[in-house]
mmCIF file of C-alpha atoms in Angstrom:
data_model
loop_
_atom_site.group_PDB
_atom_site.id
_atom_site.type_symbol
_atom_site.label_atom_id
_atom_site.label_comp_id
_atom_site.label_asym_id
_atom_site.label_seq_id
_atom_site.Cartn_x
_atom_site.Cartn_y
_atom_site.Cartn_z
ATOM 1 C CA MET A 1 8.932 2.254 -18.134
ATOM 2 C CA LYS A 2 7.042 -0.512 -19.973
ATOM 3 C CA LYS A 3 3.569 -1.150 -18.574
ATOM 4 C CA CYS A 4 3.503 -3.884 -15.959
ATOM 5 C CA SER A 5 0.968 -6.664 -16.592
ATOM 6 C CA PHE A 6 1.075 -8.073 -13.036
ATOM 7 C CA SER A 7 1.221 -11.591 -14.461
ATOM 8 C CA GLU A 8 4.065 -12.898 -12.289
ATOM 9 C CA ALA A 9 4.908 -12.152 -8.683
ATOM 10 C CA LYS A 10 7.218 -13.586 -6.053
ATOM 11 C CA PHE A 11 8.097 -12.860 -2.455
ATOM 12 C CA LEU A 12 11.624 -11.506 -2.040
ATOM 13 C CA LEU A 13 12.408 -10.494 1.516
ATOM 14 C CA SER A 14 10.984 -9.632 4.917
ATOM 15 C CA THR A 15 12.993 -7.280 7.135
ATOM 16 C CA LEU A 16 13.009 -4.066 9.162
ATOM 17 C CA ASP A 17 16.638 -3.362 8.262
ATOM 18 C CA GLU A 18 17.823 -1.029 5.521
ATOM 19 C CA ILE A 19 18.594 -2.995 2.348
ATOM 20 C CA PRO A 20 20.060 -2.141 -1.066
ATOM 21 C CA PRO A 21 17.673 -1.364 -3.946
ATOM 22 C CA PHE A 22 16.546 -4.221 -6.170
ATOM 23 C CA HIS A 23 17.690 -4.361 -9.809
ATOM 24 C CA ASP A 24 16.451 -5.981 -13.016
ATOM 25 C CA LYS A 25 18.604 -8.165 -15.275
ATOM 26 C CA ASP A 26 20.013 -5.020 -16.918
ATOM 27 C CA LYS A 27 21.120 -3.688 -13.514
ATOM 28 C CA LYS A 28 18.498 -0.941 -13.542
ATOM 29 C CA ILE A 29 16.975 -0.067 -10.166
ATOM 30 C CA LEU A 30 13.376 -1.246 -9.910
ATOM 31 C CA PRO A 31 10.796 1.338 -8.783
ATOM 32 C CA GLU A 32 8.961 0.592 -5.538
ATOM 33 C CA VAL A 33 5.257 1.013 -4.788
ATOM 34 C CA ALA A 34 4.653 1.084 -1.030
ATOM 35 C CA LEU A 35 1.346 0.044 0.550
ATOM 36 C CA VAL A 36 0.621 1.577 3.928
ATOM 37 C CA GLY A 37 -2.399 1.827 6.213
ATOM 38 C CA ARG A 38 -3.917 1.111 9.570
ATOM 39 C CA SER A 39 -3.716 -2.425 10.965
ATOM 40 C CA ASN A 40 -6.512 -4.659 9.698
ATOM 41 C CA VAL A 41 -7.272 -2.334 6.774
ATOM 42 C CA GLY A 42 -6.952 -5.233 4.341
ATOM 43 C CA LYS A 43 -3.448 -4.750 2.909
ATOM 44 C CA SER A 44 -2.582 -8.454 2.717
ATOM 45 C CA SER A 45 -5.896 -9.360 1.084
ATOM 46 C CA LEU A 46 -5.467 -6.583 -1.477
ATOM 47 C CA ILE A 47 -1.881 -7.638 -2.252
ATOM 48 C CA ASN A 48 -2.939 -11.252 -2.806
ATOM 49 C CA HIS A 49 -5.823 -10.123 -5.022
ATOM 50 C CA LEU A 50 -3.663 -7.679 -6.987
ATOM 51 C CA LEU A 51 -0.845 -10.191 -7.502
ATOM 52 C CA HIS A 52 -3.240 -13.081 -8.244
ATOM 53 C CA ARG A 53 -1.766 -15.255 -5.514
ATOM 54 C CA LYS A 54 -3.932 -16.510 -2.663
ATOM 55 C CA LYS A 55 -1.262 -16.828 0.034
ATOM 56 C CA LEU A 56 1.608 -14.625 -1.103
ATOM 57 C CA ALA A 57 0.918 -12.138 1.685
ATOM 58 C CA LYS A 58 -0.197 -13.553 5.025
ATOM 59 C CA VAL A 59 -3.808 -12.721 5.875
ATOM 60 C CA SER A 60 -5.063 -12.731 9.446
ATOM 61 C CA ALA A 61 -8.230 -11.682 11.223
ATOM 62 C CA LYS A 62 -5.971 -10.430 14.002
ATOM 63 C CA PRO A 63 -4.653 -6.867 13.467
ATOM 64 C CA GLY A 64 -0.916 -6.273 13.449
ATOM 65 C CA LYS A 65 0.036 -9.446 11.574
ATOM 66 C CA THR A 66 2.518 -7.677 9.306
ATOM 67 C CA GLN A 67 5.459 -7.016 11.616
ATOM 68 C CA THR A 68 8.174 -6.416 9.021
ATOM 69 C CA ILE A 69 8.566 -4.717 5.657
ATOM 70 C CA ASN A 70 7.791 -7.274 2.947
ATOM 71 C CA TYR A 71 9.076 -6.939 -0.619
ATOM 72 C CA PHE A 72 7.473 -8.577 -3.681
ATOM 73 C CA ASN A 73 8.869 -8.608 -7.219
ATOM 74 C CA VAL A 74 6.248 -8.080 -9.946
ATOM 75 C CA ASP A 75 7.184 -9.125 -13.501
ATOM 76 C CA ASN A 76 10.763 -8.101 -12.687
ATOM 77 C CA GLN A 77 9.584 -4.544 -13.426
ATOM 78 C CA LEU A 78 8.607 -3.146 -10.040
ATOM 79 C CA ILE A 79 8.627 -3.946 -6.337
ATOM 80 C CA ILE A 80 5.484 -3.976 -4.209
ATOM 81 C CA VAL A 81 6.366 -3.053 -0.609
ATOM 82 C CA ASP A 82 4.048 -4.050 2.241
ATOM 83 C CA LEU A 83 4.713 -1.776 5.221
ATOM 84 C CA PRO A 84 3.632 -2.720 8.778
ATOM 85 C CA GLY A 85 0.153 -1.564 9.735
ATOM 86 C CA TYR A 86 -0.039 1.241 12.271
ATOM 87 C CA GLY A 87 -2.425 2.123 15.074
ATOM 88 C CA TYR A 88 -2.841 -1.320 16.655
ATOM 89 C CA ALA A 89 -3.126 -0.457 20.353
ATOM 90 C CA ALA A 90 -2.757 -4.050 21.633
ATOM 91 C CA ARG A 91 0.877 -4.165 20.522
ATOM 92 C CA SER A 92 3.522 -3.094 23.010
ATOM 93 C CA HIS A 93 4.749 0.470 22.957
ATOM 94 C CA ASP A 94 8.240 -0.723 21.990
ATOM 95 C CA MET A 95 6.860 -2.674 19.026
ATOM 96 C CA GLN A 96 4.774 0.303 17.893
ATOM 97 C CA MET A 97 7.850 2.542 18.066
ATOM 98 C CA LEU A 98 9.877 -0.027 16.114
ATOM 99 C CA TRP A 99 7.274 -0.184 13.343
ATOM 100 C CA SER A 100 6.845 3.591 13.280
ATOM 101 C CA GLY A 101 10.603 4.052 13.020
ATOM 102 C CA ALA A 102 10.883 1.474 10.241
ATOM 103 C CA ILE A 103 8.095 3.085 8.215
ATOM 104 C CA ASP A 104 9.549 6.565 8.736
ATOM 105 C CA GLN A 105 13.028 5.373 7.775
ATOM 106 C CA TYR A 106 11.705 3.710 4.637
ATOM 107 C CA PHE A 107 9.872 6.863 3.567
ATOM 108 C CA GLN A 108 12.795 9.144 4.345
ATOM 109 C CA LYS A 109 15.658 7.116 2.882
ATOM 110 C CA ARG A 110 14.308 4.714 0.265
ATOM 111 C CA ALA A 111 15.419 6.185 -3.073
ATOM 112 C CA PRO A 112 13.481 3.762 -5.345
ATOM 113 C CA LEU A 113 10.149 4.752 -3.732
ATOM 114 C CA ALA A 114 8.054 5.874 -6.703
ATOM 115 C CA MET A 115 4.475 5.759 -5.400
ATOM 116 C CA ILE A 116 2.550 5.406 -2.150
ATOM 117 C CA ILE A 117 -0.731 3.526 -1.965
ATOM 118 C CA LEU A 118 -2.595 4.525 1.182
ATOM 119 C CA LEU A 119 -5.341 2.133 2.238
ATOM 120 C CA ILE A 120 -8.360 3.450 4.153
ATOM 121 C CA ASP A 121 -11.167 1.271 5.497
ATOM 122 C CA SER A 122 -14.348 2.541 3.789
ATOM 123 C CA ARG A 123 -16.196 2.225 7.101
ATOM 124 C CA ARG A 124 -13.745 4.308 9.150
ATOM 125 C CA GLU A 125 -12.573 7.906 9.291
ATOM 126 C CA PRO A 126 -8.930 8.642 8.370
ATOM 127 C CA THR A 127 -6.511 8.600 11.294
ATOM 128 C CA LYS A 128 -3.816 11.135 12.159
ATOM 129 C CA GLU A 129 -1.286 8.649 10.731
ATOM 130 C CA ASP A 130 -3.176 8.569 7.428
ATOM 131 C CA ILE A 131 -3.121 12.354 7.299
ATOM 132 C CA ALA A 132 0.613 12.411 8.116
ATOM 133 C CA VAL A 133 1.349 10.003 5.230
ATOM 134 C CA VAL A 134 -0.435 12.271 2.740
ATOM 135 C CA GLN A 135 1.276 15.389 4.095
ATOM 136 C CA TRP A 136 4.693 13.710 3.879
ATOM 137 C CA ALA A 137 4.057 12.556 0.303
ATOM 138 C CA GLU A 138 2.899 16.021 -0.701
ATOM 139 C CA HIS A 139 6.027 17.568 0.802
ATOM 140 C CA ARG A 140 8.280 15.060 -0.988
ATOM 141 C CA LYS A 141 6.276 15.251 -4.222
ATOM 142 C CA LYS A 142 5.547 11.524 -4.225
ATOM 143 C CA PRO A 143 2.330 10.439 -5.967
ATOM 144 C CA VAL A 144 -0.322 9.003 -3.665
ATOM 145 C CA LEU A 145 -3.116 6.644 -4.622
ATOM 146 C CA LEU A 146 -5.892 6.449 -2.031
ATOM 147 C CA ILE A 147 -7.611 3.053 -1.878
ATOM 148 C CA PHE A 148 -10.864 2.600 0.013
ATOM 149 C CA THR A 149 -10.955 -1.048 1.070
ATOM 150 C CA LYS A 150 -13.932 -3.226 2.036
ATOM 151 C CA SER A 151 -16.150 -1.040 -0.124
ATOM 152 C CA ASP A 152 -18.502 -3.964 -0.762
ATOM 153 C CA THR A 153 -19.623 -3.834 2.901
ATOM 154 C CA LEU A 154 -21.387 -0.496 2.398
ATOM 155 C CA GLY A 155 -24.323 0.698 0.333
ATOM 156 C CA GLU A 156 -23.647 3.183 -2.440
ATOM 157 C CA ARG A 157 -24.979 6.203 -0.506
ATOM 158 C CA GLU A 158 -23.025 5.449 2.684
ATOM 159 C CA ARG A 159 -19.886 4.731 0.684
ATOM 160 C CA LYS A 160 -20.185 8.074 -1.107
ATOM 161 C CA ILE A 161 -20.716 9.999 2.159
ATOM 162 C CA ASN A 162 -17.702 8.332 3.819
ATOM 163 C CA LEU A 163 -15.532 8.963 0.775
ATOM 164 C CA GLU A 164 -16.407 12.669 0.758
ATOM 165 C CA LYS A 165 -15.586 12.933 4.474
ATOM 166 C CA ALA A 166 -12.238 11.224 3.943
ATOM 167 C CA LEU A 167 -11.279 13.395 0.990
ATOM 168 C CA HIS A 168 -12.010 16.499 3.086
ATOM 169 C CA LEU A 169 -9.167 15.369 5.380
ATOM 170 C CA LEU A 170 -7.030 13.755 2.686
ATOM 171 C CA PRO A 171 -6.877 15.951 -0.432
ATOM 172 C CA VAL A 172 -5.731 13.196 -2.793
ATOM 173 C CA GLU A 173 -6.527 13.372 -6.489
ATOM 174 C CA ASN A 174 -6.370 9.664 -7.375
ATOM 175 C CA THR A 175 -8.770 7.382 -5.484
ATOM 176 C CA LEU A 176 -10.308 3.953 -5.940
ATOM 177 C CA SER A 177 -12.982 2.036 -4.049
ATOM 178 C CA TYR A 178 -11.657 -1.522 -3.970
ATOM 179 C CA SER A 179 -13.387 -4.840 -3.428
ATOM 180 C CA ILE A 180 -11.570 -8.171 -3.689
ATOM 181 C CA LYS A 181 -14.928 -9.610 -4.784
ATOM 182 C CA ASP A 182 -14.879 -7.467 -7.914
ATOM 183 C CA PRO A 183 -12.276 -8.444 -10.565
ATOM 184 C CA ARG A 184 -12.656 -4.988 -12.125
ATOM 185 C CA SER A 185 -11.035 -3.475 -9.020
ATOM 186 C CA ARG A 186 -7.802 -5.318 -9.769
ATOM 187 C CA GLN A 187 -7.612 -4.113 -13.358
ATOM 188 C CA LYS A 188 -8.434 -0.536 -12.357
ATOM 189 C CA LEU A 189 -5.649 -0.587 -9.756
ATOM 190 C CA ILE A 190 -3.136 -2.041 -12.236
ATOM 191 C CA THR A 191 -3.992 0.751 -14.687
ATOM 192 C CA MET A 192 -3.653 3.435 -11.994
ATOM 193 C CA ILE A 193 -0.281 2.080 -10.835
ATOM 194 C CA ASN A 194 1.060 1.998 -14.392
ATOM 195 C CA ASP A 195 -0.243 5.503 -15.072
ATOM 196 C CA GLY A 196 1.305 6.788 -11.851
ATOM 197 C CA LEU A 197 4.708 5.288 -12.606
ATOM 198 C CA THR A 198 4.854 6.697 -16.139
ATOM 199 C CA GLN A 199 3.960 10.291 -15.196
#
């Protein structure tokens, strides 16, 4: 696959239903990179920063804003998939079960899934859901990229301690501390996504 420059991006679809894979102009199936993490971990902010669009993904201070699976086309080369955040206790049990089922179904059945980006808040410990995502990916031999969000809110020493604690629970090889205030974070993530998709 040719390296993706992340120069163009557009919103495609928002749904919890199963949908057919997306194709390029040559009818080739586009690989999908799924972003998953706890509610309020900063997925929407990261997506907007990565795709260079301020309001492509809806950002809210209120957890649980993403209630569907959102698909974004990047350079007509890959699909970024924003999965609903998990672990938001204020949502109804039925809604939590619906989200959980949708995420599980996507992971289990989505053939174009090529990479999982798991977002962890740098200030928090990994949850049981985070651990389950890594275990599932390991079992299915799907590459995982672990992103520590909101890293600019911590000092270097505290950030390092928290990262070591997280990696003890989540044995992931590829990690990145990400700050939307640092343009270098975006380029590092683009490089890591391209490297992961060409392995």
